CSV table of N, CA and C in Angstrom, one decimal:
chain,number,residue,atom,x,y,z
A,28,MET,N,-269.9,-38.6,-22.6
A,28,MET,CA,-268.7,-37.9,-22.4
A,28,MET,C,-268.8,-36.8,-21.4
A,29,LEU,N,-267.8,-36.7,-20.5
A,29,LEU,CA,-267.8,-35.7,-19.5
A,29,LEU,C,-267.1,-34.4,-20.0
A,30,THR,N,-267.6,-33.3,-19.5
A,30,THR,CA,-266.9,-32.0,-19.7
A,30,THR,C,-266.3,-31.6,-18.5
A,31,ILE,N,-265.0,-31.5,-18.5
A,31,ILE,CA,-264.2,-31.1,-17.3
A,31,ILE,C,-263.5,-29.8,-17.6
A,32,LYS,N,-263.8,-28.8,-16.7
A,32,LYS,CA,-263.2,-27.5,-16.8
A,32,LYS,C,-262.3,-27.2,-15.7
A,33,ILE,N,-261.1,-26.6,-16.0
A,33,ILE,CA,-260.2,-26.2,-15.1
A,33,ILE,C,-260.3,-24.7,-15.0
A,34,LEU,N,-260.7,-24.1,-13.9
A,34,LEU,CA,-260.8,-22.7,-13.8
A,34,LEU,C,-259.6,-22.1,-13.1
A,35,GLY,N,-259.0,-21.1,-13.7
A,35,GLY,CA,-257.8,-20.5,-13.1
A,35,GLY,C,-257.0,-19.7,-14.1
A,36,SER,N,-256.0,-19.1,-13.6
A,36,SER,CA,-255.2,-18.1,-14.5
A,36,SER,C,-254.2,-18.9,-15.4
A,37,GLY,N,-254.0,-20.1,-15.1
A,37,GLY,CA,-253.0,-20.9,-15.9
A,37,GLY,C,-251.7,-21.1,-15.1
A,38,CYS,N,-251.8,-20.9,-13.8
A,38,CYS,CA,-250.6,-21.0,-12.9
A,38,CYS,C,-250.2,-22.5,-12.8
A,39,ALA,N,-249.2,-22.7,-12.0
A,39,ALA,CA,-248.7,-24.0,-11.8
A,39,ALA,C,-249.7,-24.9,-11.1
A,40,ASN,N,-250.5,-24.4,-10.2
A,40,ASN,CA,-251.5,-25.2,-9.5
A,40,ASN,C,-252.6,-25.6,-10.5
A,41,CYS,N,-252.9,-24.7,-11.4
A,41,CYS,CA,-253.9,-25.0,-12.4
A,41,CYS,C,-253.5,-26.2,-13.3
A,42,LYS,N,-252.2,-26.1,-13.7
A,42,LYS,CA,-251.6,-27.2,-14.5
A,42,LYS,C,-251.6,-28.5,-13.7
A,43,LYS,N,-251.3,-28.5,-12.4
A,43,LYS,CA,-251.3,-29.7,-11.6
A,43,LYS,C,-252.7,-30.2,-11.5
A,44,LEU,N,-253.7,-29.4,-11.3
A,44,LEU,CA,-255.1,-29.8,-11.2
A,44,LEU,C,-255.5,-30.5,-12.5
A,45,GLU,N,-255.1,-29.9,-13.6
A,45,GLU,CA,-255.4,-30.6,-14.9
A,45,GLU,C,-254.8,-31.9,-15.0
A,46,ALA,N,-253.5,-32.0,-14.6
A,46,ALA,CA,-252.8,-33.3,-14.6
A,46,ALA,C,-253.5,-34.4,-13.8
A,47,VAL,N,-254.0,-34.0,-12.6
A,47,VAL,CA,-254.7,-34.9,-11.7
A,47,VAL,C,-256.0,-35.3,-12.3
A,48,ALA,N,-256.7,-34.4,-12.9
A,48,ALA,CA,-258.0,-34.7,-13.5
A,48,ALA,C,-257.9,-35.6,-14.7
A,49,ARG,N,-256.8,-35.4,-15.5
A,49,ARG,CA,-256.6,-36.2,-16.7
A,49,ARG,C,-256.2,-37.6,-16.2
A,50,GLU,N,-255.4,-37.7,-15.2
A,50,GLU,CA,-255.0,-39.1,-14.6
A,50,GLU,C,-256.2,-39.8,-14.1
A,51,ALA,N,-257.1,-39.1,-13.4
A,51,ALA,CA,-258.3,-39.8,-12.9
A,51,ALA,C,-259.2,-40.2,-14.0
A,52,ALA,N,-259.4,-39.4,-15.0
A,52,ALA,CA,-260.2,-39.8,-16.2
A,52,ALA,C,-259.6,-41.0,-16.9
A,53,THR,N,-258.3,-41.1,-17.0
A,53,THR,CA,-257.7,-42.2,-17.6
A,53,THR,C,-257.9,-43.5,-16.8
A,54,GLN,N,-257.7,-43.3,-15.5
A,54,GLN,CA,-257.9,-44.5,-14.6
A,54,GLN,C,-259.3,-45.0,-14.6
A,55,ALA,N,-260.3,-44.1,-14.7
A,55,ALA,CA,-261.7,-44.5,-14.7
A,55,ALA,C,-262.1,-44.9,-16.1
A,56,ASN,N,-261.2,-44.8,-17.1
A,56,ASN,CA,-261.5,-45.2,-18.5
A,56,ASN,C,-262.8,-44.5,-19.0
A,57,VAL,N,-262.9,-43.2,-18.7
A,57,VAL,CA,-264.0,-42.4,-19.2
A,57,VAL,C,-263.5,-41.3,-20.2
A,58,GLU,N,-264.3,-41.1,-21.2
A,58,GLU,CA,-264.0,-40.0,-22.2
A,58,GLU,C,-264.3,-38.7,-21.6
A,59,ALA,N,-263.4,-37.7,-21.7
A,59,ALA,CA,-263.6,-36.4,-21.2
A,59,ALA,C,-263.1,-35.4,-22.1
A,60,ASP,N,-263.8,-34.3,-22.2
A,60,ASP,CA,-263.4,-33.1,-22.9
A,60,ASP,C,-262.9,-32.1,-21.9
A,61,PHE,N,-261.6,-31.7,-22.0
A,61,PHE,CA,-261.0,-30.8,-21.0
A,61,PHE,C,-260.9,-29.4,-21.6
A,62,ILE,N,-261.4,-28.5,-20.8
A,62,ILE,CA,-261.4,-27.1,-21.2
A,62,ILE,C,-260.8,-26.2,-20.1
A,63,LYS,N,-259.9,-25.4,-20.5
A,63,LYS,CA,-259.2,-24.4,-19.6
A,63,LYS,C,-260.0,-23.1,-19.6
A,64,VAL,N,-260.4,-22.6,-18.5
A,64,VAL,CA,-261.1,-21.4,-18.4
A,64,VAL,C,-260.2,-20.4,-17.7
A,65,THR,N,-259.8,-19.3,-18.4
A,65,THR,CA,-258.9,-18.4,-17.8
A,65,THR,C,-259.5,-17.0,-17.7
A,66,ASP,N,-260.6,-16.8,-18.4
A,66,ASP,CA,-261.3,-15.5,-18.4
A,66,ASP,C,-262.0,-15.3,-17.0
A,67,MET,N,-261.6,-14.2,-16.3
A,67,MET,CA,-262.1,-13.9,-15.0
A,67,MET,C,-263.6,-13.8,-14.9
A,68,LYS,N,-264.2,-13.2,-15.9
A,68,LYS,CA,-265.7,-13.1,-15.9
A,68,LYS,C,-266.4,-14.5,-16.0
A,69,GLU,N,-265.8,-15.4,-16.8
A,69,GLU,CA,-266.3,-16.7,-16.9
A,69,GLU,C,-266.1,-17.5,-15.6
A,70,ILE,N,-265.0,-17.3,-14.9
A,70,ILE,CA,-264.7,-18.0,-13.7
A,70,ILE,C,-265.7,-17.5,-12.6
A,71,MET,N,-265.9,-16.2,-12.6
A,71,MET,CA,-266.8,-15.6,-11.6
A,71,MET,C,-268.2,-16.1,-11.7
A,72,ALA,N,-268.6,-16.5,-13.0
A,72,ALA,CA,-270.0,-17.0,-13.2
A,72,ALA,C,-270.2,-18.3,-12.5
A,73,TYR,N,-269.1,-19.0,-12.1
A,73,TYR,CA,-269.2,-20.3,-11.4
A,73,TYR,C,-269.3,-20.0,-9.9
A,74,ASP,N,-269.2,-18.8,-9.4
A,74,ASP,CA,-269.3,-18.4,-8.0
A,74,ASP,C,-268.2,-19.1,-7.2
A,75,VAL,N,-267.0,-19.2,-7.7
A,75,VAL,CA,-265.9,-19.8,-6.9
A,75,VAL,C,-265.1,-18.6,-6.3
A,76,MET,N,-264.7,-18.8,-5.0
A,76,MET,CA,-264.0,-17.8,-4.3
A,76,MET,C,-262.5,-17.8,-4.5
A,77,SER,N,-262.0,-19.0,-4.9
A,77,SER,CA,-260.5,-19.1,-5.1
A,77,SER,C,-260.3,-20.2,-6.2
A,78,THR,N,-259.2,-20.0,-6.9
A,78,THR,CA,-258.8,-21.0,-7.9
A,78,THR,C,-257.5,-21.7,-7.5
A,79,PRO,N,-257.2,-22.8,-8.0
A,79,PRO,CA,-257.8,-23.4,-9.2
A,79,PRO,C,-259.2,-24.1,-8.7
A,80,ALA,N,-260.1,-24.2,-9.7
A,80,ALA,CA,-261.3,-24.9,-9.4
A,80,ALA,C,-261.6,-25.9,-10.5
A,81,LEU,N,-262.3,-27.0,-10.1
A,81,LEU,CA,-262.6,-28.1,-11.0
A,81,LEU,C,-264.1,-28.1,-11.2
A,82,VAL,N,-264.5,-28.1,-12.4
A,82,VAL,CA,-266.0,-28.2,-12.8
A,82,VAL,C,-266.2,-29.4,-13.6
A,83,ILE,N,-267.1,-30.3,-13.2
A,83,ILE,CA,-267.4,-31.5,-14.0
A,83,ILE,C,-268.9,-31.4,-14.4
A,84,ASN,N,-269.1,-31.4,-15.7
A,84,ASN,CA,-270.5,-31.3,-16.2
A,84,ASN,C,-271.2,-30.1,-15.6
A,85,GLU,N,-270.6,-29.0,-15.6
A,85,GLU,CA,-271.1,-27.7,-15.1
A,85,GLU,C,-271.4,-27.7,-13.6
A,86,LYS,N,-270.8,-28.6,-12.8
A,86,LYS,CA,-271.0,-28.6,-11.3
A,86,LYS,C,-269.6,-28.4,-10.7
A,87,VAL,N,-269.4,-27.4,-9.9
A,87,VAL,CA,-268.2,-27.1,-9.2
A,87,VAL,C,-268.0,-28.2,-8.2
A,88,VAL,N,-266.9,-29.0,-8.3
A,88,VAL,CA,-266.6,-30.1,-7.3
A,88,VAL,C,-265.5,-29.8,-6.4
A,89,SER,N,-264.6,-28.8,-6.8
A,89,SER,CA,-263.5,-28.4,-6.0
A,89,SER,C,-263.1,-27.0,-6.3
A,90,SER,N,-262.6,-26.3,-5.2
A,90,SER,CA,-262.2,-24.9,-5.4
A,90,SER,C,-261.1,-24.6,-4.4
A,91,GLY,N,-260.1,-23.9,-4.9
A,91,GLY,CA,-259.0,-23.4,-4.0
A,91,GLY,C,-258.0,-24.5,-3.5
A,92,ARG,N,-258.0,-25.6,-4.1
A,92,ARG,CA,-257.1,-26.7,-3.7
A,92,ARG,C,-256.9,-27.7,-4.9
A,93,ILE,N,-255.9,-28.5,-4.7
A,93,ILE,CA,-255.7,-29.6,-5.7
A,93,ILE,C,-256.2,-30.9,-5.0
A,94,PRO,N,-257.3,-31.4,-5.4
A,94,PRO,CA,-257.8,-32.7,-4.8
A,94,PRO,C,-256.9,-33.9,-5.2
A,95,ALA,N,-257.0,-34.9,-4.3
A,95,ALA,CA,-256.2,-36.1,-4.6
A,95,ALA,C,-256.8,-36.8,-5.9
A,96,THR,N,-256.0,-37.6,-6.5
A,96,THR,CA,-256.5,-38.3,-7.7
A,96,THR,C,-257.7,-39.2,-7.3
A,97,ALA,N,-257.6,-39.8,-6.2
A,97,ALA,CA,-258.7,-40.7,-5.7
A,97,ALA,C,-260.0,-40.0,-5.6
A,98,ASP,N,-260.0,-38.7,-5.1
A,98,ASP,CA,-261.2,-37.9,-5.0
A,98,ASP,C,-261.8,-37.6,-6.4
A,99,VAL,N,-260.9,-37.2,-7.3
A,99,VAL,CA,-261.4,-36.9,-8.6
A,99,VAL,C,-261.9,-38.2,-9.3
A,100,LEU,N,-261.3,-39.3,-9.0
A,100,LEU,CA,-261.7,-40.5,-9.6
A,100,LEU,C,-263.2,-40.8,-9.2
A,101,LYS,N,-263.5,-40.5,-7.9
A,101,LYS,CA,-264.9,-40.7,-7.5
A,101,LYS,C,-265.9,-39.8,-8.3
A,102,TRP,N,-265.4,-38.6,-8.5
A,102,TRP,CA,-266.3,-37.6,-9.2
A,102,TRP,C,-266.5,-38.0,-10.7
A,103,VAL,N,-265.5,-38.6,-11.3
A,103,VAL,CA,-265.7,-38.9,-12.8
A,103,VAL,C,-266.2,-40.2,-13.1
A,104,THR,N,-266.2,-41.1,-12.1
A,104,THR,CA,-266.7,-42.5,-12.3
A,104,THR,C,-268.2,-42.5,-12.3
A,105,PRO,N,-268.8,-43.1,-13.3
A,105,PRO,CA,-270.3,-43.2,-13.4
A,105,PRO,C,-270.8,-44.0,-12.3
A,106,ALA,N,-272.0,-43.5,-11.8
A,106,ALA,CA,-272.6,-44.2,-10.6
A,106,ALA,C,-273.2,-45.5,-11.0
């Protein structure tokens, strides 16, 4: 199971990123645990300069933008 974290304040872009990530996980037919991280100290621990950011299994894959569903699909699909 994947652990997918959405880093951000909970703004509209954060919600959009979560929706894109959930859609990609559904399309890839992978189980994922979604976690929203809004605590600034926790976000800073990932060394991201801007939010929203997407973290998959503790690896930052996107920061400061909302990636396309197709991009997230590549990141969540097992190799």
